[in-house]
Coordinates of C-alpha atoms and ligand atoms in Angstrom, one line a residue:
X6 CA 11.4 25.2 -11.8
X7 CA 8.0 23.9 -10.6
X8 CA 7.3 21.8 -7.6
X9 CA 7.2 18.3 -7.9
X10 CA 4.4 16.7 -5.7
X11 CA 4.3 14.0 -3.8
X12 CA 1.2 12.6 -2.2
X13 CA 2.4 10.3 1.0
X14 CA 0.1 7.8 2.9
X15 CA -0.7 9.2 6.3
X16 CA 0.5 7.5 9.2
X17 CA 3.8 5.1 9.7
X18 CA 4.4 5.0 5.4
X19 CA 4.6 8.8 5.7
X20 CA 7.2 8.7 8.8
X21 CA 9.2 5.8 6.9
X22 CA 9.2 7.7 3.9
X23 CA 10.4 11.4 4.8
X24 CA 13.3 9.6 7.1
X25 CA 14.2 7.5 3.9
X26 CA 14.0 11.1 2.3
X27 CA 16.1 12.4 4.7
X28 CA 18.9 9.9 4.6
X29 CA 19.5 11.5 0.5
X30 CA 19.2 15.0 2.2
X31 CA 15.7 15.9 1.7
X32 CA 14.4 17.0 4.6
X33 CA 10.7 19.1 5.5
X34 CA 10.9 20.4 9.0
X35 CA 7.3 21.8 9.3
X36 CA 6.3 18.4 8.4
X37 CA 7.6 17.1 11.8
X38 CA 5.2 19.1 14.2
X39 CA 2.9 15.7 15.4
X40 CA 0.4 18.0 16.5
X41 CA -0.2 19.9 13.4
X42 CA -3.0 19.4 11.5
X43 CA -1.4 20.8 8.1
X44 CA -1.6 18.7 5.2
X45 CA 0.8 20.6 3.0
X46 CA 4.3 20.9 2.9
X47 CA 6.6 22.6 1.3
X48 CA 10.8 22.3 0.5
X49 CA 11.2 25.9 -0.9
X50 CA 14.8 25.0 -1.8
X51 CA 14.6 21.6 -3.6
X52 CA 11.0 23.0 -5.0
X53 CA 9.4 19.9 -3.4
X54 CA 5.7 19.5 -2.3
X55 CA 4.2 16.6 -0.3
X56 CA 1.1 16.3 0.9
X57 CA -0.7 13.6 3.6
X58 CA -3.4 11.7 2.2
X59 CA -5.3 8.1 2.7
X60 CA -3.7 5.3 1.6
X61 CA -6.4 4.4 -1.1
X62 CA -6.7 7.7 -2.3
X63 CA -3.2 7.9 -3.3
X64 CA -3.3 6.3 -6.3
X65 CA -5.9 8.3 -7.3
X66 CA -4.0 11.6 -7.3
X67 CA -1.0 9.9 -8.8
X68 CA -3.1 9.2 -11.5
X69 CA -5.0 12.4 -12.1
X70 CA -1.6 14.1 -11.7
X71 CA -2.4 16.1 -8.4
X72 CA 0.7 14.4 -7.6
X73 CA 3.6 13.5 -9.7
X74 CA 5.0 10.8 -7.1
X75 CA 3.0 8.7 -4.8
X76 CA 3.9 6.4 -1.9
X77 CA 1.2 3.7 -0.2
X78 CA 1.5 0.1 -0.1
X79 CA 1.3 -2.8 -2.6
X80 CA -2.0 -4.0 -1.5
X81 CA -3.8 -0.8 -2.2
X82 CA -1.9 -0.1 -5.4
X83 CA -3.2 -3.9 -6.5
X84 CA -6.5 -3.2 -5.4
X85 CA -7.1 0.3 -6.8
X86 CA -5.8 -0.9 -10.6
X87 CA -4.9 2.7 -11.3
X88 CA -2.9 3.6 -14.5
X89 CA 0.5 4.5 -12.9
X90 CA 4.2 3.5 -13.3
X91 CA 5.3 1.6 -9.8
X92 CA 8.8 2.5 -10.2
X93 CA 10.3 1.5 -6.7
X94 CA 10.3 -1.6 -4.0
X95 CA 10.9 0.7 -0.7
X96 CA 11.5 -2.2 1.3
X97 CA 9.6 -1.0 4.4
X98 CA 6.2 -1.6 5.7
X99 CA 6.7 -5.6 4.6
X100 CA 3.7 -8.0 5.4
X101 CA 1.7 -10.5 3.5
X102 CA -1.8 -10.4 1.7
X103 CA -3.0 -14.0 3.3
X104 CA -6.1 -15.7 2.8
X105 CA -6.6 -16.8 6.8
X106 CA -9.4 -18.4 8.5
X107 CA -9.7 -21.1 10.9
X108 CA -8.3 -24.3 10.6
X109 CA -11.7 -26.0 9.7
X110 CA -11.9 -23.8 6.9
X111 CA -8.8 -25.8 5.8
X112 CA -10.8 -28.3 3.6
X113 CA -13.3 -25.5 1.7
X114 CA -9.9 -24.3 0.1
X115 CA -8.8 -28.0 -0.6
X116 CA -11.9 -29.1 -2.6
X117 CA -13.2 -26.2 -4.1
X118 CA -16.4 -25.1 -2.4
X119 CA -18.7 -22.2 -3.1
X120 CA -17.2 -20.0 0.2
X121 CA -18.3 -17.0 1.3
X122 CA -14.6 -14.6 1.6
X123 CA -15.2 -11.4 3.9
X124 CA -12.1 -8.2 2.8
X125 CA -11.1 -4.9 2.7
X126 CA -9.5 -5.5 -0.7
X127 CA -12.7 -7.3 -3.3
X128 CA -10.3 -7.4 -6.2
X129 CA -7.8 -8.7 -4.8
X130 CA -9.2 -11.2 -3.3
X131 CA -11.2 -11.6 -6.6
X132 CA -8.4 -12.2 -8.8
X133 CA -6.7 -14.4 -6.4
X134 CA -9.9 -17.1 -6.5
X135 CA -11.2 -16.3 -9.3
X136 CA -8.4 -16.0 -12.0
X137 CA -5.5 -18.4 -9.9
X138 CA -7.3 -20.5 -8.1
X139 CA -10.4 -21.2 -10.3
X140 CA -12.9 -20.9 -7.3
X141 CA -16.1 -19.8 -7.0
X142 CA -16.7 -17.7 -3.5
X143 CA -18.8 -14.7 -2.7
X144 CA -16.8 -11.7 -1.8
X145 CA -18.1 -9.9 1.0
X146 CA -16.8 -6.5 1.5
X147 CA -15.6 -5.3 4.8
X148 CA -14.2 -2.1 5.9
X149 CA -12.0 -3.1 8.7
X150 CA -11.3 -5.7 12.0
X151 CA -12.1 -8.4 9.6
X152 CA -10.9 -11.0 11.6
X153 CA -14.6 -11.1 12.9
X154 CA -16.3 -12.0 10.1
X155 CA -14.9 -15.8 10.4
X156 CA -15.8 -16.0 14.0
X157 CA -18.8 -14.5 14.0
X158 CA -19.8 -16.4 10.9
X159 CA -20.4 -14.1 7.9
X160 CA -17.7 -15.7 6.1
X161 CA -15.4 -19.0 6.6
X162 CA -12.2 -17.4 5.3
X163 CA -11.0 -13.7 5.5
X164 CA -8.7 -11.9 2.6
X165 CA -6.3 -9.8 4.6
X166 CA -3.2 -7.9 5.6
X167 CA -0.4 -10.2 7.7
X168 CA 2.1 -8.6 9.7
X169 CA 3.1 -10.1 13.1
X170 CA 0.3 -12.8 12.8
X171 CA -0.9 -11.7 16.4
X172 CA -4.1 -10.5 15.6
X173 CA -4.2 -14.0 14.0
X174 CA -3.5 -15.4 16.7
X175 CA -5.3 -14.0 19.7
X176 CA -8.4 -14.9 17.9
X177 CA -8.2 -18.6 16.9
X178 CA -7.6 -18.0 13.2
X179 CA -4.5 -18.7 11.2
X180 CA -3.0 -18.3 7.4
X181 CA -4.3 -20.9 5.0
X182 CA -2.6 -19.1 2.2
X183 CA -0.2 -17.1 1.3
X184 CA -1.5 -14.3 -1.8
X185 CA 1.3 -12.0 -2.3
X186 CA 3.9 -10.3 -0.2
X187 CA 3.6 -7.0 -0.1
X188 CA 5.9 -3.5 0.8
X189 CA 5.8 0.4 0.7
X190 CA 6.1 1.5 -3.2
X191 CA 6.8 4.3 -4.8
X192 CA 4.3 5.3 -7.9
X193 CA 4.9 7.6 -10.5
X194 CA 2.3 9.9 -12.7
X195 CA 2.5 8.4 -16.5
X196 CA 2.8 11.7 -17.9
X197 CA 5.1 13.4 -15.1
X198 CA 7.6 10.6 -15.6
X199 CA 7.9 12.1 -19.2
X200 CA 7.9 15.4 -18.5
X201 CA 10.0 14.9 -15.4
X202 CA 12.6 12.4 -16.6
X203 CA 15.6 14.0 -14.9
X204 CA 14.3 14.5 -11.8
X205 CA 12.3 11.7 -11.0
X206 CA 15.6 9.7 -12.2
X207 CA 17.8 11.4 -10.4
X208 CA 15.8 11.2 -7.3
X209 CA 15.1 7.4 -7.9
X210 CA 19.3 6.9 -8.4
X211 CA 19.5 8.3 -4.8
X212 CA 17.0 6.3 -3.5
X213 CA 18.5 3.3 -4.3
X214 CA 21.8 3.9 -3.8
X215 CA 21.0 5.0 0.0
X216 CA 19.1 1.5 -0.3
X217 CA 22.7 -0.1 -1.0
X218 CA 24.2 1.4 1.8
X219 CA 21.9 0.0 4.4
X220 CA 22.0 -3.5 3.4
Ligands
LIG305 C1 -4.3 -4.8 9.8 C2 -4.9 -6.1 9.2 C3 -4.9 -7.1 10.4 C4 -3.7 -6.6 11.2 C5 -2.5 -7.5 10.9 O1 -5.4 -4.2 10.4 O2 -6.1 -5.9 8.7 O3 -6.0 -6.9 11.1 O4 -3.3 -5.3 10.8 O5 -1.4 -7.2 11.7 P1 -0.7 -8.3 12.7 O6 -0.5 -9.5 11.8 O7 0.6 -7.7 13.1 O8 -1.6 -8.6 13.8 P2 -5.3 -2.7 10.9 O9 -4.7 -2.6 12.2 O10 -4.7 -1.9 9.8 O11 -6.8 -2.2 11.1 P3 -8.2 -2.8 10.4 O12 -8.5 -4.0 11.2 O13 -9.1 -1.7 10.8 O14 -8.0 -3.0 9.0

């Protein structure tokens, strides 16, 4: 039997993930050494392989098959457009794609005006004005603390990630609109899902059965 490989998002998805694992009986204990620096692991027994990697980058290796099964969040899975199957809702890492800005900004939304729009994720916030709201904006791309970019006047809204709000918050700015809600998902490789019907099934069955139990 060969290994099937899964490619987690570093970080708080990872932990979520290998506990949710855990509750169906998969377990990895090298993979719960904080201080290690491997990137690999390996379930001899199960033949299971998962492996750390970005969170945009995981679609990527779902896609070129480096992995067969993939787990990152909604947003990037929208934003990278990747040819993939998203098989599962995992119902953790919940927040909200929100197009935020001060309340000022309240009345560019409301009538329509050419805005500039400062994110981490250009297509989505492209396809959100562009193909559902019909406005024109200019996207500027940001790589991160984007809750600047209003206050220090690049842009007059932001595109971005909602969890708590805080961040919202502590710096004068609040959600105009609400884009999508978004969640941990799993992703599947087009062709492994052929080739790996039973397992990938199987595993999914257990998934969501464990799911049932906890609500
Ligand atoms: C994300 C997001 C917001 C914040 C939202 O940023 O971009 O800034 O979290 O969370 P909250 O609603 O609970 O305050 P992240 O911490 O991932 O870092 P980044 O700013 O570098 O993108």
């Amino acid at each position: 039997m060969s290994y099937l490989t899964f490619a987690l998002t570093k970080g708080r998805l990872a932990d979520e993930t290998m506990k949710m694992f855990e509750r169906i009986g998969i377990t990895c204990e090298e993979m719960r050494d904080k201080q290690s620096r491997k990137l690999i692991f390996i379930n001899e027994e199960k033949k299971l392989r998962f492996f750390l990697a970005k969170g945009p980058d995981v679609p990527t290796y779902v896609e070129y098959g480096a992995a067969d099964i993939g787990v990152t969040g909604k947003d990037i899975i929208l934003e990278e457009g990747r040819r993939l199957y998203e098989v599962m809702d995992l119902g953790f890492g919940r927040c909200r794609m929100c197009v935020c800005g001060p309340e000022s900004a309240r009345q560019y939304l409301a009538s329509n005006q050419l805005i500039r729009v400062a994110t981490k994720y250009p297509n989505i916030a492209k396809d959100y004005f562009f193909n559902k709201r019909h406005q024109t904006v200019d996207i500027i791309k940001l790589n991160g603390s984007i809750e600047l970019a209003p206050i220090v006047g690049l842009s007059e809204v932001i595109v971005d990630i909602v969890e708590t709000g805080s961040t919202l918050r502590e710096n004068g700015l609040g959600v105009l609109e609400e884009v999508c809600p978004l969640s941990a998902r799993m992703v599947v490789n087009q062709v492994s899902m052929k080739m790996e019907q039973d397992r990938i099934r199987a595993l999914i069955d257990m998934l969501r059965a464990s799911q049932g139990t906890l609500l």
